[in-house]
mmCIF file of C-alpha atoms and ligand atoms in Angstrom:
data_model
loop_
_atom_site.group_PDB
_atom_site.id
_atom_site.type_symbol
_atom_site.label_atom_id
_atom_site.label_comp_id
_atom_site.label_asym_id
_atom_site.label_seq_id
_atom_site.Cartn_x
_atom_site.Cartn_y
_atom_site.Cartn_z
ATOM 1 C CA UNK A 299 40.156 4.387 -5.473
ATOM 2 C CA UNK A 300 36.593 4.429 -5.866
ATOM 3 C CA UNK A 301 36.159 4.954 -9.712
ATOM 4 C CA UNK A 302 34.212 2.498 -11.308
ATOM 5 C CA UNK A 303 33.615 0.011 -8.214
ATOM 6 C CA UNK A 304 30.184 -1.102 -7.569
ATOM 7 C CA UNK A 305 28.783 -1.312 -3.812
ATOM 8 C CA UNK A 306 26.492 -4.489 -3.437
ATOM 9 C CA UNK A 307 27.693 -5.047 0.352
ATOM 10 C CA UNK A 308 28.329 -2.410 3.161
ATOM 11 C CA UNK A 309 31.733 -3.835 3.672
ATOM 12 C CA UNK A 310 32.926 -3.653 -0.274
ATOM 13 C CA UNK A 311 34.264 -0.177 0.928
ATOM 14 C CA UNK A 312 36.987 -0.628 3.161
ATOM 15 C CA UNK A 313 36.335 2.349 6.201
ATOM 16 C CA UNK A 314 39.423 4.693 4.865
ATOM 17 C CA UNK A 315 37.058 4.866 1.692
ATOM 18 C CA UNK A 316 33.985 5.699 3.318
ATOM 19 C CA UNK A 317 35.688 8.166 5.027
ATOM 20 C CA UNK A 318 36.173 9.571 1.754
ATOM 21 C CA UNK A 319 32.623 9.936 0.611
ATOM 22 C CA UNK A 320 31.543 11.038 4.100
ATOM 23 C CA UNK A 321 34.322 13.879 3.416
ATOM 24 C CA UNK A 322 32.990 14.476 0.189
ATOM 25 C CA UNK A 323 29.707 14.620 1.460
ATOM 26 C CA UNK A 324 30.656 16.976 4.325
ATOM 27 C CA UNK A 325 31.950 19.942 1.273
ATOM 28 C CA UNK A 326 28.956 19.119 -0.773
ATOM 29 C CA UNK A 327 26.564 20.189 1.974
ATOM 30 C CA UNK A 328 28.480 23.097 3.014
ATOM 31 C CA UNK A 329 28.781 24.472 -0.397
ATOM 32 C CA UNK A 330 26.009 22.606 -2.865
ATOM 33 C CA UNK A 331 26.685 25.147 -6.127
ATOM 34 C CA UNK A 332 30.715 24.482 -6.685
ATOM 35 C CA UNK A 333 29.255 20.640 -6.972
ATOM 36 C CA UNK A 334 25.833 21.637 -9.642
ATOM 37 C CA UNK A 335 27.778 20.691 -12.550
ATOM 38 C CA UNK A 336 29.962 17.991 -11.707
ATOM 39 C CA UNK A 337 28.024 14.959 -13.962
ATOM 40 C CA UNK A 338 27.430 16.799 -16.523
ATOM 41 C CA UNK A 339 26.965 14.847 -19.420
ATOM 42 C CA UNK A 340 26.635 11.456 -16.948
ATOM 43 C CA UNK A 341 23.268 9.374 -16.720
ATOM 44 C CA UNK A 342 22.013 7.757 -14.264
ATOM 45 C CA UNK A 343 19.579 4.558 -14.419
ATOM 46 C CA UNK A 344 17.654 4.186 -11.959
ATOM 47 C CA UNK A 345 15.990 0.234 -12.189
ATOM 48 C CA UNK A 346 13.551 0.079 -8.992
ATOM 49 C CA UNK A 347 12.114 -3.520 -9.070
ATOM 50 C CA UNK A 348 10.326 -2.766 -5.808
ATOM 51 C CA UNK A 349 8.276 0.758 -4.536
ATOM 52 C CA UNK A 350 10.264 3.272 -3.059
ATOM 53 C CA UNK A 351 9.986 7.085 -2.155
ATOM 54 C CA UNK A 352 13.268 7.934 -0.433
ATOM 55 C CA UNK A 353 16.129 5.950 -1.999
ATOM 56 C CA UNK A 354 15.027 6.158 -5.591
ATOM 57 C CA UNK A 355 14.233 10.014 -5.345
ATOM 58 C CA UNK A 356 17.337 10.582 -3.020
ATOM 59 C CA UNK A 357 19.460 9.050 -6.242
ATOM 60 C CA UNK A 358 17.621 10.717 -8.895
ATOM 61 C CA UNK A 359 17.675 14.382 -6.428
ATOM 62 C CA UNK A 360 21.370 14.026 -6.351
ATOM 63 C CA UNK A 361 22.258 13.061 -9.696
ATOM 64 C CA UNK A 362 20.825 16.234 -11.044
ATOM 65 C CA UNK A 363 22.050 18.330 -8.209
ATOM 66 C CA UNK A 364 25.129 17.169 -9.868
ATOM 67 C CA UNK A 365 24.186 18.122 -12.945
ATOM 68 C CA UNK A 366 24.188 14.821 -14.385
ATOM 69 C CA UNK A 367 20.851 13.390 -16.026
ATOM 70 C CA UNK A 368 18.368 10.321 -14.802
ATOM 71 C CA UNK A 369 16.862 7.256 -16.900
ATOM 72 C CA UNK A 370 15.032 4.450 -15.861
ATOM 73 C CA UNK A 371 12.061 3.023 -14.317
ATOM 74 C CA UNK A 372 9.870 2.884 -10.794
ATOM 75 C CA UNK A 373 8.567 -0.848 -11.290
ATOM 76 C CA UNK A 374 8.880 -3.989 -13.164
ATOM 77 C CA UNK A 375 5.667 -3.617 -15.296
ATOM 78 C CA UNK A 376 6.968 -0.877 -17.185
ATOM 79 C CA UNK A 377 10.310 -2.574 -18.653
ATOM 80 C CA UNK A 378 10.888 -5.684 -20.767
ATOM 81 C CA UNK A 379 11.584 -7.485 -17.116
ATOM 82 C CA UNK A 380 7.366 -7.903 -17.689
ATOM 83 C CA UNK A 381 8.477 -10.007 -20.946
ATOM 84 C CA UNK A 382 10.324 -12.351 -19.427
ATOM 85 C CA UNK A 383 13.570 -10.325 -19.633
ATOM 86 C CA UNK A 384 16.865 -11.340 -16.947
ATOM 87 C CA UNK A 385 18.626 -9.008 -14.641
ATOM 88 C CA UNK A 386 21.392 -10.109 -16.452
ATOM 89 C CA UNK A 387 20.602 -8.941 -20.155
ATOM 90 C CA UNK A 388 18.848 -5.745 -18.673
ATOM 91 C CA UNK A 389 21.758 -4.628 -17.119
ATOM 92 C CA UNK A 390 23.879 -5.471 -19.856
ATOM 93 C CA UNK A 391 21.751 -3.418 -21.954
ATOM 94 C CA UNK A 392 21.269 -0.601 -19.334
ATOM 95 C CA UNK A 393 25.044 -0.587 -19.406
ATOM 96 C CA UNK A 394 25.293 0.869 -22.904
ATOM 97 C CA UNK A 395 22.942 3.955 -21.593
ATOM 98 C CA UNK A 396 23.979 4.986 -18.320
ATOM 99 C CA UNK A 397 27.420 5.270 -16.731
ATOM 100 C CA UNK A 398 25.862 4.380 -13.457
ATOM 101 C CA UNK A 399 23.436 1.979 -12.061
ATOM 102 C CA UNK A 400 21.159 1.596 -8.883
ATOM 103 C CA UNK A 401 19.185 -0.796 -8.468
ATOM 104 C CA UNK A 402 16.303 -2.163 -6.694
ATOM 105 C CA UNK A 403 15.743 -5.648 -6.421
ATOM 106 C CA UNK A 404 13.162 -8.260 -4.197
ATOM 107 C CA UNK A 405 15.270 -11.033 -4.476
ATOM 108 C CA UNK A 406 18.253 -11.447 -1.887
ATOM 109 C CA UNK A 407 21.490 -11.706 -4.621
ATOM 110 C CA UNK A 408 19.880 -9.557 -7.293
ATOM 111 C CA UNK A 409 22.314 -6.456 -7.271
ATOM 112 C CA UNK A 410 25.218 -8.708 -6.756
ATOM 113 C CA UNK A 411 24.539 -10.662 -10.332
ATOM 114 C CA UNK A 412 23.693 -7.048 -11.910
ATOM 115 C CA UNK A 413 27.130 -6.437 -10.598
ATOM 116 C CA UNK A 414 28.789 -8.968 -12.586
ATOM 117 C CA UNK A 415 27.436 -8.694 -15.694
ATOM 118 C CA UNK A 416 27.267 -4.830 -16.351
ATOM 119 C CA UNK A 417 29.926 -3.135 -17.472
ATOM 120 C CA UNK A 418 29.280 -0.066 -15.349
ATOM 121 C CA UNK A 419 29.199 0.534 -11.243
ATOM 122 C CA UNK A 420 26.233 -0.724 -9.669
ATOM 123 C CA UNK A 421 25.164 0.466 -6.514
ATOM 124 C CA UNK A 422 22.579 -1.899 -4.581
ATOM 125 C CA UNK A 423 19.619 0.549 -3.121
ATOM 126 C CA UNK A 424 18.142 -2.704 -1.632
ATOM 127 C CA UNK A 425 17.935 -6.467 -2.553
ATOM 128 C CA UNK A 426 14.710 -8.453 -0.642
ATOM 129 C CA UNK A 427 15.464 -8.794 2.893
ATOM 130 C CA UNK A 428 19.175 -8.779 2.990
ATOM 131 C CA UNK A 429 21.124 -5.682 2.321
ATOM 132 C CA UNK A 430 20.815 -1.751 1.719
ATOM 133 C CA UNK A 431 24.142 -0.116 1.624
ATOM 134 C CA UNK A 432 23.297 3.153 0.958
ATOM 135 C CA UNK A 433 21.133 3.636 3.903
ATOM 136 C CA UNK A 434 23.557 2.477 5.698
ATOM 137 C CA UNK A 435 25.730 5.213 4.300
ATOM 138 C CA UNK A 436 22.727 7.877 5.062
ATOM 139 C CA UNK A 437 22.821 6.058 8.577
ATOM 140 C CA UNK A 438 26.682 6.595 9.435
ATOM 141 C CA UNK A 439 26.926 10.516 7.872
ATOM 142 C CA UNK A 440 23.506 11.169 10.031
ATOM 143 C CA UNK A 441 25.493 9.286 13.159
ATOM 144 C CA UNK A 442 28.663 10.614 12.367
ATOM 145 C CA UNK A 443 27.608 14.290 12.069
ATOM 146 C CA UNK A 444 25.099 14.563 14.897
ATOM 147 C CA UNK A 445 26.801 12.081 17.063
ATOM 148 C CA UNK A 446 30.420 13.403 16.682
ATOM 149 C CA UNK A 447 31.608 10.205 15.462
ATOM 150 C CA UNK A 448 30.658 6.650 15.093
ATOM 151 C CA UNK A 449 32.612 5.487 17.901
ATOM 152 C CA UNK A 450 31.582 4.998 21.316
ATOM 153 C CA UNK A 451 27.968 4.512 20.912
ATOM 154 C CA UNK A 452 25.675 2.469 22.318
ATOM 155 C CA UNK A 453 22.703 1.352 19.287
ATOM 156 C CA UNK A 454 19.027 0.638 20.024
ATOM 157 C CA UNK A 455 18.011 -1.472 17.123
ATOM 158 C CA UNK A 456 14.194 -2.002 17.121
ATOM 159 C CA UNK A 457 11.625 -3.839 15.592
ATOM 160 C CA UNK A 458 11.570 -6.120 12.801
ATOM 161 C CA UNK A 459 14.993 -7.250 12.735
ATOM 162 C CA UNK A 460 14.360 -10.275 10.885
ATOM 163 C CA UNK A 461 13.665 -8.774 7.523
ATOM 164 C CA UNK A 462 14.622 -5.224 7.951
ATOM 165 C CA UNK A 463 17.693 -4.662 5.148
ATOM 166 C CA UNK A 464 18.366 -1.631 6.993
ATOM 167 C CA UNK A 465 19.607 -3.113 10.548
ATOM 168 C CA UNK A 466 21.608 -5.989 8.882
ATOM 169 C CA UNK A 467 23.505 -3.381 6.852
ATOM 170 C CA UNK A 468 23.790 -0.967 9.571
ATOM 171 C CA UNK A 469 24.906 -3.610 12.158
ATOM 172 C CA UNK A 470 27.455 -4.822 9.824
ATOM 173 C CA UNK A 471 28.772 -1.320 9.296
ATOM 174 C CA UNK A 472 29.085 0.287 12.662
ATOM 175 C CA UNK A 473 30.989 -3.127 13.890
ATOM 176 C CA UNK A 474 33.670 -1.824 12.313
ATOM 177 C CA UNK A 475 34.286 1.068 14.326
ATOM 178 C CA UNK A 476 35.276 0.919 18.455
ATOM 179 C CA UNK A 477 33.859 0.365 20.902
ATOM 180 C CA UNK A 478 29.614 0.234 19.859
ATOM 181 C CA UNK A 479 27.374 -1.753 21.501
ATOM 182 C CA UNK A 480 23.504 -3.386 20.577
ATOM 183 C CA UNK A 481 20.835 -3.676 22.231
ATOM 184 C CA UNK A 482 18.681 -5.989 20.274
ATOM 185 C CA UNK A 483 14.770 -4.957 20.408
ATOM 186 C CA UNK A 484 12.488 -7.263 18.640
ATOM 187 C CA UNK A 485 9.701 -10.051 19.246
ATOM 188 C CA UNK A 486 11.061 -13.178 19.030
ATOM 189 C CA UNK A 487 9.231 -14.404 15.798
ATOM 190 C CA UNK A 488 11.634 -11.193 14.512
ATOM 191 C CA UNK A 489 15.047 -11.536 16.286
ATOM 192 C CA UNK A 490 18.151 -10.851 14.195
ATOM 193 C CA UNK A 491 19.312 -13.266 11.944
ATOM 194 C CA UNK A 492 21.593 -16.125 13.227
ATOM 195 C CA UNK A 493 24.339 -15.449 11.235
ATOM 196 C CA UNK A 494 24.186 -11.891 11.860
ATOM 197 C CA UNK A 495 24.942 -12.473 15.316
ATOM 198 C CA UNK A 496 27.651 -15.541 14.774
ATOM 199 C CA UNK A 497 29.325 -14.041 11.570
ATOM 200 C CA UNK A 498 29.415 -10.197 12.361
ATOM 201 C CA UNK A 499 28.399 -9.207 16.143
ATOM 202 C CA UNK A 500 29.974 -12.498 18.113
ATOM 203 C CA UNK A 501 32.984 -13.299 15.458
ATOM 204 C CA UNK A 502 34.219 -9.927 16.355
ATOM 205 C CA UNK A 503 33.801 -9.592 19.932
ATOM 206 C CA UNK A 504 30.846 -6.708 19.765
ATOM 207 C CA UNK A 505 28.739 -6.755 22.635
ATOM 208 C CA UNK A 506 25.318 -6.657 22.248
ATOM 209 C CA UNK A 507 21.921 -7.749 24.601
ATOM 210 C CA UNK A 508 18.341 -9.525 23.077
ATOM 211 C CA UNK A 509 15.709 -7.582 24.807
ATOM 212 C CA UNK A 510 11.859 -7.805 24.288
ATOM 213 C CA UNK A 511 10.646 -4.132 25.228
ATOM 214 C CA UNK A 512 11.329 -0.979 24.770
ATOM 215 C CA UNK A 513 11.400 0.721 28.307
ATOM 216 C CA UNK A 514 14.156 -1.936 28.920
ATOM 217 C CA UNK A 515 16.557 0.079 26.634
ATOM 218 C CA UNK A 516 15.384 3.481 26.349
ATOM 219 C CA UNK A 517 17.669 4.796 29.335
ATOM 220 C CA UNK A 518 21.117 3.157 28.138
ATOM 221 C CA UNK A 519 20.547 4.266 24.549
ATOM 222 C CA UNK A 520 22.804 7.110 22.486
ATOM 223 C CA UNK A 521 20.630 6.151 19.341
ATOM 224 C CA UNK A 522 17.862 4.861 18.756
ATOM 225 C CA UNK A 523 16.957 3.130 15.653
ATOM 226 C CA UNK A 524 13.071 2.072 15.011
ATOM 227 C CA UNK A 525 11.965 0.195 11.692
ATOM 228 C CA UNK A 526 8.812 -1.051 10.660
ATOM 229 C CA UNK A 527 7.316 -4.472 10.845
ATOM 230 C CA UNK A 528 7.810 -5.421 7.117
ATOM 231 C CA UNK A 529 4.200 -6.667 5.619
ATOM 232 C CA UNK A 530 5.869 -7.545 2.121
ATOM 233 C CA UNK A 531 8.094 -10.395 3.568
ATOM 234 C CA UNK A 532 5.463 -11.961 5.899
ATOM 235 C CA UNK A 533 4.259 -15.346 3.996
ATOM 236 C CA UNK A 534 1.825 -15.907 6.722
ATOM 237 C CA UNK A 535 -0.560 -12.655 6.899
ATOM 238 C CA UNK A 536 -2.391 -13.380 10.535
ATOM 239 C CA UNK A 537 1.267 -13.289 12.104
ATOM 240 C CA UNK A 538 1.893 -9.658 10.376
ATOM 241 C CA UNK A 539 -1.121 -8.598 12.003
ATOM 242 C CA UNK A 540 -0.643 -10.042 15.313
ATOM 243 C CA UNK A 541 3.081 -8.385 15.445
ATOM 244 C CA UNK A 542 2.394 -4.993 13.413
ATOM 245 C CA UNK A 543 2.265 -3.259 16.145
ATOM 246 C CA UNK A 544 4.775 -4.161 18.684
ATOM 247 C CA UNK A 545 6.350 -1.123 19.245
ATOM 248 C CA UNK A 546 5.170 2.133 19.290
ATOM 249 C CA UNK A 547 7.993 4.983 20.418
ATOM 250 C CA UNK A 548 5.551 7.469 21.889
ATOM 251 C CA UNK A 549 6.121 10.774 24.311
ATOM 252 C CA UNK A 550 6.357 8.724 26.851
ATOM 253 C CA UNK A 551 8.860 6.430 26.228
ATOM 254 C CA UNK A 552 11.123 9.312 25.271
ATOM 255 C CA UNK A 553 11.055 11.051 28.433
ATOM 256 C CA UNK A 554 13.730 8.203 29.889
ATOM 257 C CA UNK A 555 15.289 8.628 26.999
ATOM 258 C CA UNK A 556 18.836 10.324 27.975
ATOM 259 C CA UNK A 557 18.530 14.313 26.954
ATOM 260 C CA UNK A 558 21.408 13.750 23.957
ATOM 261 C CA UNK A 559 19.750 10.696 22.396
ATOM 262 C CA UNK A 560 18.794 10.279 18.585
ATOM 263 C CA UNK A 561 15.786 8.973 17.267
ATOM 264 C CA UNK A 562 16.447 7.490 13.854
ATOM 265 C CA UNK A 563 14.397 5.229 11.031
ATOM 266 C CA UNK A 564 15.085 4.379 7.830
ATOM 267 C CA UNK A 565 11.413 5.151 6.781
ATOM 268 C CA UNK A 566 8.558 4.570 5.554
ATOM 269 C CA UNK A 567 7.530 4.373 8.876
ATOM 270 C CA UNK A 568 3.726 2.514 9.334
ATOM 271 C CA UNK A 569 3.219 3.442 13.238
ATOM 272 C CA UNK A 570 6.130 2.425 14.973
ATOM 273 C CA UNK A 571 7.005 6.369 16.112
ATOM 274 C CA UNK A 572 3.713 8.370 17.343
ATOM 275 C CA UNK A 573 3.704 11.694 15.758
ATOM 276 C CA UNK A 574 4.368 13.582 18.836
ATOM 277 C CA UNK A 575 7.473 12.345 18.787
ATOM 278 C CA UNK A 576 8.471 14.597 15.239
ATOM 279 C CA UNK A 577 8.103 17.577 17.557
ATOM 280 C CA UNK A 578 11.287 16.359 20.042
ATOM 281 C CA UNK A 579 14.481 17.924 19.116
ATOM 282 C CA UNK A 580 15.653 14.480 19.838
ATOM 283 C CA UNK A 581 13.845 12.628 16.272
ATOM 284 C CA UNK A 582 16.244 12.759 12.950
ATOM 285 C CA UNK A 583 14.227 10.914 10.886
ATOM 286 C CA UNK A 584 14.046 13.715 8.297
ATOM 287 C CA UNK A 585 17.420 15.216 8.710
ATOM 288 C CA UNK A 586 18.607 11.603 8.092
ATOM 289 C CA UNK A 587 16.384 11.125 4.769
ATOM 290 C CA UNK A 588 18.406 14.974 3.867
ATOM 291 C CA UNK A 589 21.815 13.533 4.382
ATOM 292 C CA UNK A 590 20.656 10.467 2.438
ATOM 293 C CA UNK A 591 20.261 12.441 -0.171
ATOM 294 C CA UNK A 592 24.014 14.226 -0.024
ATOM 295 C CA UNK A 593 25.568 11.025 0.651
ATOM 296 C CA UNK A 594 24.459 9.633 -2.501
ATOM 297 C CA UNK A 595 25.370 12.482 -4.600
ATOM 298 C CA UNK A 596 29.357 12.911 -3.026
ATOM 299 C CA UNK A 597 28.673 8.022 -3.673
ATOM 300 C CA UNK A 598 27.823 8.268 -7.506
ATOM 301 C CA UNK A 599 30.721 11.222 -7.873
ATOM 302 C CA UNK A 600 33.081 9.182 -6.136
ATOM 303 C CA UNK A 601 32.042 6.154 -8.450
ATOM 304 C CA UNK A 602 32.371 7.478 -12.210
ATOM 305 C CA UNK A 603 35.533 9.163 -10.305
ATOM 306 C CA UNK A 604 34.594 12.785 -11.543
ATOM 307 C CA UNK A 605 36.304 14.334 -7.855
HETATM 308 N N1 LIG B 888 14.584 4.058 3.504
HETATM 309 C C1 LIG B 888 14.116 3.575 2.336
HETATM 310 O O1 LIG B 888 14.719 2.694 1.723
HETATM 311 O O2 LIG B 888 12.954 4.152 1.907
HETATM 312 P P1 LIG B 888 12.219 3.837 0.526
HETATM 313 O O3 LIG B 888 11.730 2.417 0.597
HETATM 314 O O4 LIG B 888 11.114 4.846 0.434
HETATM 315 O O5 LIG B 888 13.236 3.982 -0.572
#
């Protein structure tokens, strides 16, 4: 029962109810008008703490696909947050507004306190460096549906996967289905967290490999995931710059690249894929930011448990 629960963590839904949304999302795309009026007469606030262009206009798209309505704001300066105002007394306050909240947050821990003091679902669309659940959701309907499953794979995970949100979430996630592998691709300055790998990949026996370079990967991968070196959680600028670039997925690279891979990334991407790649039937960047957008609308339906 997904009515009224909030999703901070990728794990708060067990993966019977994911499979639910991911089913949900499956009829919504094949038949988008018997779903236009499903919200009607729900809001949706939308409390974006930090820029975004995909997840907070993904959320707004779908609530009105669903025929529900949209409140909030795009940064801090515009709400009382600017006064001195807590996460705790906006959402509280929020809560008497909106039946639904997303929110995002800098600070690691921010949608999980919004969580506990509103009286409505919150959905996390990104807290600092630690987790994003609903790209991970856009992640597993993107693998799931062009992939045939999210079993069986092997996952190229690269670039910044120190402070990419995105990787910790989807690591977490597909660790929980059989038989996946990692390969780890990352400078060393930007390896996965520690207790990523203790608490998630090695605590449940998934194999994985630490790698420095792409070529070393490219053959063995069913997907490959790229991310962006992330400037905004770099205290020391000179080491952004000296790792910004680090990988660059070109032409190239791609042809040893097996002929059923996928090229994935959460976006924005900075320069990470070279834009020859777009034109390979291969890169699902955009497809994935679609099915972000579907995935969220069959999540927030689930969540004020109108279906
Ligand atoms: N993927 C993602 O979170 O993009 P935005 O930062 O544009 O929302």
């Amino acid at each position: 029962m997904l009515k009224g629960r909030s999703l901070i963590d990728p794990r708060d839904f067990s993966v019977e109810e994911l499979e639910e949304v991911f089913e949900l999302a499956e009829k919504i795309i094949k038949s988008p008008e018997d779903f236009s009026k499903m919200c009607s007469g729900k809001i949706l606030a939308t409390l974006f703490y930090e820029p975004s262009t995909r997840t907070r206009l993904s959320f707004e798209s779908a609530m009105l696909r669903l025929g529900g309505n949209v409140i909030g704001f795009s940064e801090a300066s515009s709400s009382s947050v600017s006064k001195g105002e807590t996460i705790a007394d906006t959402v509280r306050t929020v809560s008497c507004y909106a039946d639904v909240i997303a929110m995002r947050h800098p600070l690691e821990g921010s949608a999980k306190i919004a969580s506990l003091y509103s009286h409505i679902p919150v959905i996390n669309a990104g807290d600092g460096g630690h987790q994003h659940p609903t790209q991970t959701l856009t992640d597993l309907l993107t693998i799931r549906t062009l992939k045939k499953g999210l079993s069986n794979h092997v996952i190229g995970l690269c670039g910044d996967l120190k402070y990419g949100r995105t990787v910790h979430s989807l690591i977490k996630a597909m660790s929980r289905y059989n038989n996946n592998k990692f390969i780890l691709i990352s400078p060393e300055e930007l390896s996965i967290p520690k207790y990523i790998k203790r608490e998630v990949l090695e605590k449940n026996n998934i194999p994985y490999e630490e790698v420095r370079t792409l070529e070393e990967a490219m053959d063995k991968v069913d997907i490959i995931y790229m991310t962006r070196i992330q400037r905004e959680r770099f205290d020391n600028k000179e080491e952004y710059e000296r790792l910004k670039n680090s990988y660059i997925l070109d032409n190239k690279k791609m042809s040893i690249a097996k002929e059923d891979a996928i090229v994935m990334h959460p976006l924005p991407r900075v320069n990470e894929i070279a834009y020859e790649v777009d034109d390979d039937n291969r890169a699902c960047y955009f497809k994935q930011a679609k099915f972000g957008m579907y995935v969220r609308m069959a999540l927030i339906a689930k969540v004020l448990g109108v279906i």
